[in-house]
Each structure stands twice: as C-alpha cells, then as structure tokens.
Short mmCIF file of N, CA and C in Angstrom, two decimals:
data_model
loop_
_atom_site.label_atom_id
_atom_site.label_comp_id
_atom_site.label_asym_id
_atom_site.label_seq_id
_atom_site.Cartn_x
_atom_site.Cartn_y
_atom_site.Cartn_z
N UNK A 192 234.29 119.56 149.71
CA UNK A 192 234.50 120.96 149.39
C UNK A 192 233.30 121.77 149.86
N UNK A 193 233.56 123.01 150.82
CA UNK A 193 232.22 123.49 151.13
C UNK A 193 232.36 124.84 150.34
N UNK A 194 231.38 125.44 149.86
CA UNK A 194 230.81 126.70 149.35
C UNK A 194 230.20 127.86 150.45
N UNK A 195 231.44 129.11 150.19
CA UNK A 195 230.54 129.98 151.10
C UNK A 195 228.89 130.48 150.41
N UNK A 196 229.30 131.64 151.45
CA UNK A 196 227.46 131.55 151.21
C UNK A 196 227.76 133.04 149.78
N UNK A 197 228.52 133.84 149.27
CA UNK A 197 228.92 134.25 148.26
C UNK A 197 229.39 133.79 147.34
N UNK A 198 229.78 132.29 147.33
CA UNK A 198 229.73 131.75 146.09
C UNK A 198 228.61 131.29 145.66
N UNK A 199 227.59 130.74 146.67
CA UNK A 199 226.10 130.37 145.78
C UNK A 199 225.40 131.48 145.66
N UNK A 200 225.66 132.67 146.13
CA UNK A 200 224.83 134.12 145.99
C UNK A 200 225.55 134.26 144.60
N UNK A 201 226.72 134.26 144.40
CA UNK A 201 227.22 134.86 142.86
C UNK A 201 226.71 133.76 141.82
N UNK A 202 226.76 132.27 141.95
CA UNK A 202 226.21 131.27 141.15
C UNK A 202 224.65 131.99 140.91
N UNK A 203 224.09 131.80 141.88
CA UNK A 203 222.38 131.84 141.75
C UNK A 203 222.30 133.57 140.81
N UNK A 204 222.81 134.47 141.22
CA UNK A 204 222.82 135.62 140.39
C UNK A 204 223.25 135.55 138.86
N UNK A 205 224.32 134.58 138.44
CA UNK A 205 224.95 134.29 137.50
C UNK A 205 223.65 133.53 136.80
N UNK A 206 223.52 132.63 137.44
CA UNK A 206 222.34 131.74 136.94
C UNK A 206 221.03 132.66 136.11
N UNK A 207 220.81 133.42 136.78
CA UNK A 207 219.60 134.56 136.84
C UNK A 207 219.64 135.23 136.27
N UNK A 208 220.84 136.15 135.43
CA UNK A 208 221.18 136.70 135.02
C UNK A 208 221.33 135.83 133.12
N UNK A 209 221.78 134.95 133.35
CA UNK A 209 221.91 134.32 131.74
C UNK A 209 220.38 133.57 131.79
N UNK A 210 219.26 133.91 132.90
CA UNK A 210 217.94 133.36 132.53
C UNK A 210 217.34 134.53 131.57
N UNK A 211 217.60 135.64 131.79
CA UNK A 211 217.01 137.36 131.42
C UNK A 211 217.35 137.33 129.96
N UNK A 212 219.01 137.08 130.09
CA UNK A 212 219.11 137.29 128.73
C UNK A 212 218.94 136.19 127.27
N UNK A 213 218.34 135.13 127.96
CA UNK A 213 218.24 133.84 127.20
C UNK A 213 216.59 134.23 127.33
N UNK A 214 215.83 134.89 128.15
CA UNK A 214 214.43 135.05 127.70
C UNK A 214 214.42 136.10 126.75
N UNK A 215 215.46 137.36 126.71
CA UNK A 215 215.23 138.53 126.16
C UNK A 215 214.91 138.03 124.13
N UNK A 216 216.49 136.99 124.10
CA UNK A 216 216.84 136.51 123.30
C UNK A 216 215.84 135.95 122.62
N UNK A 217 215.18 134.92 123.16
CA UNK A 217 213.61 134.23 122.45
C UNK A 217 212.67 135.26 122.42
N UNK A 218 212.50 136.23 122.78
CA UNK A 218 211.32 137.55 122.54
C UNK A 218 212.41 138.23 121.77
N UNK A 219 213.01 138.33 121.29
CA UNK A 219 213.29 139.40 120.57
C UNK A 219 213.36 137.82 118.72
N UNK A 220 213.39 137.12 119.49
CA UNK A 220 213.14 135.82 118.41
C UNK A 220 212.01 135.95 117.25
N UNK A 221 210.77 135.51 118.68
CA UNK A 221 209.47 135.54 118.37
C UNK A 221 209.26 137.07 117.58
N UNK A 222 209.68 138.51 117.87
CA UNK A 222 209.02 139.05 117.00
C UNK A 222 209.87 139.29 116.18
N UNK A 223 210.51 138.80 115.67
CA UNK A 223 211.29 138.99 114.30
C UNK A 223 210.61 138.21 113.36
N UNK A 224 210.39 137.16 113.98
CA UNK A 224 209.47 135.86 113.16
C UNK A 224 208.17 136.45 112.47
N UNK A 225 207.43 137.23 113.81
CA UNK A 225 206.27 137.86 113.42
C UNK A 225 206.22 138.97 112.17
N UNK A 226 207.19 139.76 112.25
CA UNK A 226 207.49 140.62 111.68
C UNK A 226 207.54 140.30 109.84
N UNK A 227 208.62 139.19 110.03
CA UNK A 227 208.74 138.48 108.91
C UNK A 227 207.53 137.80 108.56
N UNK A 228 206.21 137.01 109.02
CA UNK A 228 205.35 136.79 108.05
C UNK A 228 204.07 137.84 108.28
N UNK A 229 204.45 138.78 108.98
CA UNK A 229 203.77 140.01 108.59
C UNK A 229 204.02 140.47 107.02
N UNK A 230 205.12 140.66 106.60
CA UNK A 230 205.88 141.38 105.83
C UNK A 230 205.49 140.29 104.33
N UNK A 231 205.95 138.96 104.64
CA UNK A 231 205.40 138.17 103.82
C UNK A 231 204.00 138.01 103.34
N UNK A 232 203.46 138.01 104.11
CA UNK A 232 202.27 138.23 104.18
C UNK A 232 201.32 139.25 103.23
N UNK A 233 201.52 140.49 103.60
CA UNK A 233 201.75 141.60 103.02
C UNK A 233 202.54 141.83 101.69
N UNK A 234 203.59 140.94 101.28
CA UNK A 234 204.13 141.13 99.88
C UNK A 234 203.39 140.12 99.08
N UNK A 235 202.46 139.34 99.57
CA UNK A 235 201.57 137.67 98.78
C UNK A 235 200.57 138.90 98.65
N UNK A 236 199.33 139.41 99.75
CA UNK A 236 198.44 140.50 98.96
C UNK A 236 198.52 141.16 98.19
N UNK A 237 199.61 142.06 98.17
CA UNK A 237 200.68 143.14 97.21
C UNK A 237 199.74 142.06 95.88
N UNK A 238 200.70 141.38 95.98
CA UNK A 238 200.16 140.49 94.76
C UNK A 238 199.57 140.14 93.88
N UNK A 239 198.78 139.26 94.97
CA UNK A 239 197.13 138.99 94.68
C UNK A 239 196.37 140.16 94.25
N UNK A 240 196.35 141.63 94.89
CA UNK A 240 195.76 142.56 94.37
C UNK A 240 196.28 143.02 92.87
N UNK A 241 197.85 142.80 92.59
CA UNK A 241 197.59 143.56 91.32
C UNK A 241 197.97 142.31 90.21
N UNK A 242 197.86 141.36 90.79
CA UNK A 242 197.58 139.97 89.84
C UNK A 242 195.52 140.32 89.59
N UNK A 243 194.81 140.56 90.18
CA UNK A 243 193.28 140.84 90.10
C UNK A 243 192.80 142.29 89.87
N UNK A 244 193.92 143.26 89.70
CA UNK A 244 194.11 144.17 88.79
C UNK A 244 193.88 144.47 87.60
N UNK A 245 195.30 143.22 87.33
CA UNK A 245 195.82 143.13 85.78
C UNK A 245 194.37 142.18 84.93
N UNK A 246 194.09 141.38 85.42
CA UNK A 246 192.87 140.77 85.05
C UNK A 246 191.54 141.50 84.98
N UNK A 247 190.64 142.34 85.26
CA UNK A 247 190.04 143.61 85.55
C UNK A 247 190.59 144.49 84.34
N UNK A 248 191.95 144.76 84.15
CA UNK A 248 192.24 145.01 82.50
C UNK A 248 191.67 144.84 81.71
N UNK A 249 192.02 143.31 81.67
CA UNK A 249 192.30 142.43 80.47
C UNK A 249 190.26 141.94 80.09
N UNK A 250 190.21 141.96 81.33
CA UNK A 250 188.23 141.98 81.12
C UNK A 250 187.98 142.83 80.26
N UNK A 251 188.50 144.05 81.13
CA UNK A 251 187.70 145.78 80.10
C UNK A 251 187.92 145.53 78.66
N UNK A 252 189.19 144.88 78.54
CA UNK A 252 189.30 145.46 77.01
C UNK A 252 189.02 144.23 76.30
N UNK A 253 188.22 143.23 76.45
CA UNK A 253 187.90 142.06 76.09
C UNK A 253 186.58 142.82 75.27
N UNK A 254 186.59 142.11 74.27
CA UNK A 254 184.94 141.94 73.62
C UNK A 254 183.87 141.84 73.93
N UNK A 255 182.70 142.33 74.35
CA UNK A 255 181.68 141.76 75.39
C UNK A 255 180.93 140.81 74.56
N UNK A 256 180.37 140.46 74.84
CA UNK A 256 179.82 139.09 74.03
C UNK A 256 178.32 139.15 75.01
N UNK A 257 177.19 139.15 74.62
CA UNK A 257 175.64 138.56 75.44
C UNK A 257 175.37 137.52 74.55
N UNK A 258 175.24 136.32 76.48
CA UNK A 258 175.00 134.86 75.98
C UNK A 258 173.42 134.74 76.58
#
C-alpha cells in the first residue's frame, strides 16, 4: 500500500496537532495543582495564625504568676 505525500502531510499535522493539545492539557494540569496547594497552603496558615491567636488570649487572661 503506498501513501501519497497528503496523507503523511495530514497524519504528521494530525499528529502535531493532538501534541499541542495534550501539552496544553498537562500545563493547564500543573497549574491547577499549584493553585490548589497554594490555596491549601494558605487555608493551614489561616490557621495556624488564629490557632496562636486564640492562645495569646488565653495567656492575657491567665493569672500571672513570678517564678
């Protein structure tokens, strides 16, 4: 079976074409990922700051005691 020379021009374009959108696909991957332990990230500090807040409270209104 021989192949003109427009069927391997449409293959190789075809080819090339699902390379773009299979790279677009993994970058649009990667920053979703990022995004997400940005965000995570950012809701654990959230946190931590008013978990070391609430403690900073609970100091103030503690008894002072000199040891």
């Amino acid at each position: 079976m021989r192949h003109s020379a427009l069927d391997v021009c449409s293959t190789l374009i075809f080819n090339l074409f699902i390379g773009i959108v299979l790279n677009a696909m993994e970058e649009a991957r990667i920053r979703d990922r990022e995004e997400h332990e940005t965000r995570d990230l950012l809701a654990r500090l959230r946190g931590a700051r008013e978990a070391l807040e609430d403690a900073e409270r609970e100091l103030q209104k503690a008894p002072r005691t000199i040891t």
